[in-house]
Amino acid sequence: MIRARGDRIRWADPRWRDLGLALLVQVATTIPFVVPRDPHDSPATWPAYLLTTLGNLPLVWRRRAPVAAIFGMVAAGTLYTLALDGPGQPLPYAPLIGVYTMALLCPARVRITMGVTLTVLILVSVALNTGTARELLFALFVFAAAYALGRLQYTRQAYTEAVEARAAELERANRIEAEQAAARERARIAREMHDVLSHAVSIMIVQAEAGPVAVRRAPERAEAAFDAIAETGRDAMAQLRTMLGVLRTDGPPAHEAGREAAPRSPQPRIGELPALLERVRGSGLEVSYERTGVVRALPAALEATVHRVVQEALTNVLKHAGASAVSVRLEDGPRTLTVTVTDDGRGRAPVRAPVPGAASGGHGLIGIRERAAAHGGTAEFGPGPVGLGFSVRVVLVTSPLEVGS
């Protein structure tokens, strides 16, 4: 197998192919020397055969120097005609292949010059041989046909190279697009996991810290706190299993692999906000919720974004604000949906854009800004309405602007 592969590589080299072509032409030009001949014809001598071989030898370097190869063939043929009287050939095989190669590889200026030169040589050769119009027309036809085949091959190769270049460009574009899609998906999954884990862990920490106090002062509240911790943990695990189940698309199905199938629950919706707010209230935070405007059906992805934005804003309140109350307000506009989450805590400076190479921080607010941008919206962070607390205001585009509106 290795030897066969080496043979294929060797014959793929143009030099080996040119050598094979020269040998093939040598076989064709040898035939008139070995077939039986009429006693009145010119004898087949070794000098005539060697000179014929010399006229075929330039085919070996026809690609590297096509013009020089043609002149070498013409010189050998002229010497054969003038100095020796050996067997003739039905066709000038080597010069025809030389003209084909010249038409394939040489620029227009060289082709025009060689065309004029060869036409003159053909006229002189026919005049010295038979001088008939029949021979002249035949010679011009076969050399013109060789030239035309060379140009056709050039066009075919140029088209093939253009198609291959286009295919390579499309492949690169598809690879880049796939890499960008993978990067976007990784960022989306990172946001989802951050939102789920950060929210769940924040509630669990608040409940766990309040647990010992409740055990001493109000044992019945301690039991409720532990139940809230367990419920929050189960909910977080369910959401994580959902995300990981979506990622696990390769390999055999879950039942064939001997593992439990992950749930395929839909993304969270706006209708699930009351349950989310109720869990936050369980941590002792007073939460109010209001939705104004004309409520209408929204895309599932947009509703999931609203849910995640509110979830992350509430998580930040639990972790950083030290607040006692927080308000969640949704305002449905003609083409936008505005989400505002405001607390009465200690407040926080607006998040600046991350500096490349610096330690990252404020991933939650950055994630909110990314989610808003994904829907053509904006996100603003700053002090509350009266300068106290912290406010998150996100405007999401629900429908594109109409032309001329």
XYZ file of C-alpha atoms in Angstrom:
405
model
C 0.000 0.000 0.000
C 2.832 2.401 0.839
C 4.549 1.589 -2.452
C 1.312 2.192 -4.386
C 0.862 5.539 -2.667
C 4.433 6.481 -3.556
C 3.778 5.565 -7.195
C 0.684 7.803 -7.261
C 2.647 10.712 -5.818
C 5.429 10.179 -8.335
C 3.088 10.187 -11.314
C 1.287 13.236 -9.942
C 4.523 15.197 -10.537
C 4.190 17.041 -13.910
C 7.767 16.093 -14.821
C 6.919 12.412 -14.710
C 3.787 12.997 -16.770
C 5.777 14.921 -19.373
C 8.314 12.122 -19.528
C 5.514 9.609 -20.038
C 4.023 11.772 -22.796
C 7.403 12.019 -24.533
C 7.727 8.222 -24.431
C 4.203 7.838 -25.848
C 5.005 10.191 -28.727
C 8.265 8.292 -29.280
C 6.273 5.091 -29.674
C 3.984 6.766 -32.244
C 6.908 8.147 -34.265
C 8.654 4.753 -34.161
C 5.844 2.990 -36.009
C 6.850 4.230 -39.506
C 10.367 2.885 -38.851
C 9.280 -0.670 -37.947
C 6.303 -1.424 -40.189
C 7.041 -2.972 -43.598
C 7.840 -0.316 -46.203
C 7.591 -0.027 -49.959
C 11.034 -0.638 -51.544
C 10.724 2.646 -53.424
C 10.256 4.701 -50.199
C 13.103 6.283 -48.289
C 14.951 3.785 -46.104
C 14.548 3.756 -42.324
C 18.042 4.463 -41.003
C 19.380 4.816 -37.498
C 20.455 8.456 -37.997
C 16.886 9.323 -39.128
C 15.441 7.516 -36.073
C 17.852 9.239 -33.678
C 17.014 12.653 -35.146
C 13.287 11.870 -34.779
C 13.948 10.984 -31.131
C 15.823 14.260 -30.721
C 12.721 16.115 -31.992
C 10.575 14.422 -29.335
C 12.957 15.114 -26.438
C 11.857 18.778 -25.881
C 8.468 17.444 -24.697
C 10.151 16.675 -21.368
C 10.505 20.425 -20.553
C 7.435 21.674 -22.427
C 5.840 23.095 -19.236
C 8.973 24.859 -17.967
C 9.926 26.431 -21.306
C 7.157 25.931 -23.885
C 8.560 28.409 -26.434
C 12.061 26.921 -26.277
C 10.564 23.434 -26.565
C 8.692 24.416 -29.755
C 11.829 25.911 -31.338
C 13.750 22.757 -30.418
C 11.125 20.580 -32.129
C 11.067 22.845 -35.226
C 14.861 22.843 -35.431
C 15.015 19.051 -35.246
C 12.261 18.722 -37.862
C 13.959 21.171 -40.217
C 17.261 19.342 -39.909
C 15.486 16.032 -40.552
C 13.861 17.392 -43.722
C 16.998 19.042 -45.123
C 19.735 16.597 -44.129
C 18.019 13.186 -44.099
C 15.539 11.415 -46.313
C 13.885 9.075 -43.864
C 10.318 7.875 -43.270
C 7.755 10.621 -42.904
C 5.170 10.985 -40.095
C 1.393 11.163 -40.607
C 1.208 14.042 -38.069
C 3.747 16.356 -36.379
C 2.932 14.967 -32.925
C 5.532 16.801 -30.865
C 4.990 20.283 -32.444
C 1.205 19.935 -32.012
C 1.642 19.158 -28.303
C 4.051 22.082 -28.052
C 1.483 24.477 -29.581
C -1.179 23.123 -27.168
C 1.142 23.754 -24.197
C 2.035 27.234 -25.427
C -1.671 28.134 -25.760
C -2.289 26.800 -22.235
C 0.586 28.413 -20.365
C 1.886 31.464 -22.214
C 0.561 35.052 -21.968
C -1.206 36.737 -24.880
C 1.874 38.603 -26.150
C 3.884 35.389 -26.452
C 0.966 33.526 -28.037
C 0.515 36.211 -30.725
C 4.236 36.272 -31.532
C 4.458 32.483 -31.699
C 1.279 32.290 -33.793
C 2.702 34.599 -36.443
C 6.056 32.813 -36.390
C 4.523 29.334 -36.724
C 2.230 30.460 -39.547
C 5.242 31.695 -41.503
C 7.096 28.436 -40.822
C 4.092 26.398 -41.986
C 3.900 28.387 -45.217
C 7.603 27.864 -45.878
C 7.424 24.149 -45.025
C 4.454 23.526 -47.317
C 6.110 25.477 -50.119
C 9.274 23.360 -49.810
C 7.286 20.099 -49.613
C 4.284 19.807 -51.980
C 3.177 23.407 -52.295
C -0.463 22.340 -52.502
C -3.389 24.135 -50.936
C -4.592 20.824 -49.492
C -1.430 20.364 -47.405
C -1.490 24.020 -46.358
C -5.100 23.898 -45.185
C -4.543 20.630 -43.326
C -1.448 21.956 -41.541
C -3.165 25.208 -40.566
C -6.224 23.290 -39.342
C -4.396 20.817 -37.100
C -2.193 23.515 -35.533
C -5.216 25.811 -35.041
C -7.076 22.896 -33.420
C -4.155 22.269 -31.044
C -4.115 25.964 -30.117
C -7.910 25.996 -29.552
C -7.719 22.919 -27.314
C -5.020 24.630 -25.260
C -7.169 27.729 -24.743
C -10.202 25.598 -23.858
C -8.136 23.744 -21.270
C -6.954 27.086 -19.865
C -10.571 28.250 -19.513
C -11.581 24.995 -17.835
C -8.698 25.183 -15.358
C -9.458 28.834 -14.585
C -13.108 27.970 -13.966
C -12.149 25.014 -11.767
C -9.759 27.181 -9.736
C -12.439 29.838 -9.331
C -14.947 27.227 -8.149
C -12.420 25.741 -5.715
C -11.507 29.192 -4.414
C -15.192 29.978 -3.925
C -15.724 26.662 -2.134
C -12.724 27.333 0.109
C -14.044 30.824 0.860
C -17.470 29.424 1.718
C -15.858 26.799 3.928
C -13.891 29.478 5.768
C -17.009 31.609 6.119
C -19.003 28.628 7.418
C -16.241 27.762 9.871
C -16.066 31.341 11.134
C -19.858 31.479 11.413
C -19.885 28.176 13.307
C -17.185 29.449 15.678
C -19.104 32.678 16.245
C -22.323 30.730 16.828
C -20.507 28.495 19.316
C -19.134 31.566 21.097
C -22.590 33.129 21.259
C -24.023 29.874 22.577
C -21.307 29.620 25.230
C -22.050 33.189 26.300
C -25.784 32.435 26.435
C -25.243 29.291 28.502
C -22.891 31.184 30.824
C -25.571 33.840 31.360
C -28.240 31.221 32.005
C -26.115 29.305 34.485
C -25.027 32.509 36.195
C -28.621 33.666 36.564
C -29.879 30.314 37.849
C -27.043 29.630 40.272
C -26.595 33.191 41.489
C -30.292 33.634 42.210
C -30.710 30.259 43.890
C -27.568 30.519 45.984
C -28.399 34.075 47.061
C -31.835 33.040 48.326
C -30.383 29.978 50.045
C -27.694 32.068 51.763
C -30.222 34.611 52.980
C -32.511 31.868 54.302
C -29.604 29.975 55.862
C -28.334 33.095 57.644
C -31.817 33.808 58.929
C -32.289 30.197 60.032
C -30.323 30.278 63.335
C -32.035 33.506 64.385
C -35.430 32.022 63.578
C -34.633 28.861 65.525
C -34.036 30.930 68.664
C -36.873 33.433 68.228
C -39.532 31.774 66.033
C -39.028 28.034 65.428
C -41.990 27.891 63.058
C -40.261 30.424 60.766
C -37.065 28.352 60.851
C -38.919 25.406 59.368
C -40.278 27.638 56.598
C -36.768 28.937 55.895
C -35.378 25.426 55.532
C -38.295 24.480 53.271
C -37.514 27.527 51.125
C -33.866 26.485 50.914
C -34.845 22.985 49.800
C -37.393 24.276 47.264
C -34.916 26.781 45.828
C -32.237 24.080 45.536
C -34.607 21.684 43.781
C -35.699 24.405 41.367
C -32.086 25.317 40.586
C -31.199 21.664 40.018
C -34.156 21.236 37.676
C -33.168 24.263 35.617
C -29.529 23.159 35.452
C -30.561 19.672 34.365
C -32.677 21.238 31.652
C -29.740 23.244 30.288
C -27.327 20.343 30.517
C -29.869 18.067 28.863
C -30.112 20.428 25.908
C -26.315 20.462 25.627
C -26.111 16.663 25.712
C -27.059 16.093 22.084
C -24.267 13.662 21.111
C -24.107 9.971 21.843
C -26.886 7.428 22.374
C -30.265 8.344 23.839
C -30.505 8.612 27.591
C -32.482 5.364 28.036
C -29.924 3.438 25.957
C -26.990 4.911 27.884
C -28.516 3.840 31.198
C -29.025 7.349 32.522
C -32.124 9.311 33.389
C -33.441 11.530 30.631
C -33.098 15.221 31.359
C -36.295 17.227 31.320
C -37.054 19.423 28.344
C -39.058 22.143 30.056
C -39.559 25.411 28.176
C -37.767 28.671 28.958
C -39.211 30.726 31.847
C -42.050 33.077 30.939
C -43.437 36.329 32.320
C -46.304 34.359 33.840
C -43.810 32.677 36.173
C -42.696 35.974 37.706
C -45.198 35.788 40.628
C -43.698 32.455 41.721
C -40.210 33.957 41.462
C -41.236 36.962 43.513
C -42.867 34.734 46.114
C -39.604 32.866 46.637
C -37.804 36.188 47.104
C -40.440 37.283 49.637
C -39.600 34.129 51.573
C -36.185 35.622 52.270
C -37.843 38.477 54.196
C -37.671 41.061 51.420
C -40.843 43.033 50.695
C -41.560 42.737 46.962
C -44.195 44.590 44.942
C -45.130 43.805 41.345
C -47.036 45.853 38.785
C -47.648 45.550 35.048
C -49.161 48.432 33.105
C -50.066 49.110 29.493
C -51.751 46.899 26.939
C -50.642 43.344 27.656
C -50.202 41.290 24.491
C -48.585 38.044 23.446
C -44.799 38.211 23.194
C -42.207 35.858 21.698
C -41.007 33.129 24.052
C -37.399 34.344 23.830
C -38.445 37.854 24.852
C -40.477 36.581 27.800
C -37.514 34.457 28.910
C -35.312 37.547 28.772
C -37.767 39.520 30.925
C -37.826 36.712 33.476
C -34.018 36.464 33.575
C -33.584 40.230 33.847
C -35.933 40.414 36.829
C -34.290 37.356 38.366
C -30.800 38.810 38.077
C -31.899 42.216 39.373
C -33.493 40.603 42.417
C -30.396 38.482 42.955
C -28.275 41.631 43.048
C -30.674 43.159 45.566
C -30.341 40.119 47.832
C -26.552 39.977 47.519
C -25.519 43.625 47.564
C -28.273 46.106 48.329
C -29.096 45.423 51.951
C -32.622 46.543 51.066
C -35.899 45.967 52.861
C -38.181 46.494 49.852
C -37.976 46.206 46.083
C -40.472 46.995 43.343
C -40.774 45.268 39.985
C -42.618 47.142 37.256
C -43.372 46.081 33.671
C -44.687 48.696 31.246
C -46.032 47.505 27.879
C -45.631 50.189 25.216
C -46.607 50.181 21.534
C -43.280 48.747 20.412
C -41.312 48.272 23.622
C -41.508 46.580 26.986
C -39.824 48.417 29.869
C -38.677 46.462 32.927
C -37.795 48.464 36.048
C -36.516 46.955 39.297
C -35.897 49.475 42.114
C -34.821 48.825 45.701
C -34.373 51.019 48.769
C -30.960 49.713 49.709
C -27.558 51.302 49.966
C -27.257 51.803 46.194
C -24.417 51.008 43.855
C -22.293 52.875 41.351
C -23.106 52.279 37.688
C -21.221 49.394 36.113
C -18.533 50.423 33.679
C -17.592 48.507 30.574
C -15.006 45.835 31.377
C -11.407 46.600 30.465
C -9.739 43.873 28.354
C -7.277 41.919 30.414
C -8.546 43.300 33.725
C -10.282 41.303 36.394
C -13.922 41.001 35.552
C -16.709 42.101 37.802
C -20.414 42.803 37.759
C -21.177 39.833 35.541
C -24.862 40.000 36.386
C -25.377 43.564 35.175
C -23.203 42.884 32.136
C -25.412 39.890 31.389
C -28.510 42.089 31.677
C -27.001 44.540 29.202
C -26.181 41.699 26.797
C -29.700 40.297 27.028
C -31.185 43.715 26.301
C -28.872 44.230 23.311
C -29.894 40.841 21.917
C -33.446 42.207 21.546
C -32.386 45.591 20.195
C -32.922 47.253 23.577
C -30.934 49.100 26.203
C -30.136 48.732 29.899
C -29.535 51.536 32.400
C -28.298 51.228 35.987
C -28.140 53.923 38.642
C -29.642 55.438 41.776
C -33.359 55.179 42.477
C -35.918 57.890 41.629
C -35.141 60.023 44.719
C -31.422 59.330 44.700
C -31.691 56.418 47.137
C -31.364 52.727 46.490
C -30.533 51.249 43.102
C -32.570 51.008 39.921
C -32.297 48.715 36.905
C -34.211 49.886 33.844
C -34.279 47.717 30.711
C -36.101 48.630 27.506
C -36.764 45.723 25.133
C -38.009 46.098 21.563
C -41.144 43.999 21.038
C -41.813 44.901 17.384
C -39.660 46.604 14.697
C -40.406 50.125 13.566
C -42.495 50.371 10.419
C -41.134 52.254 7.410
C -42.535 55.759 7.272
C -43.903 55.642 10.792
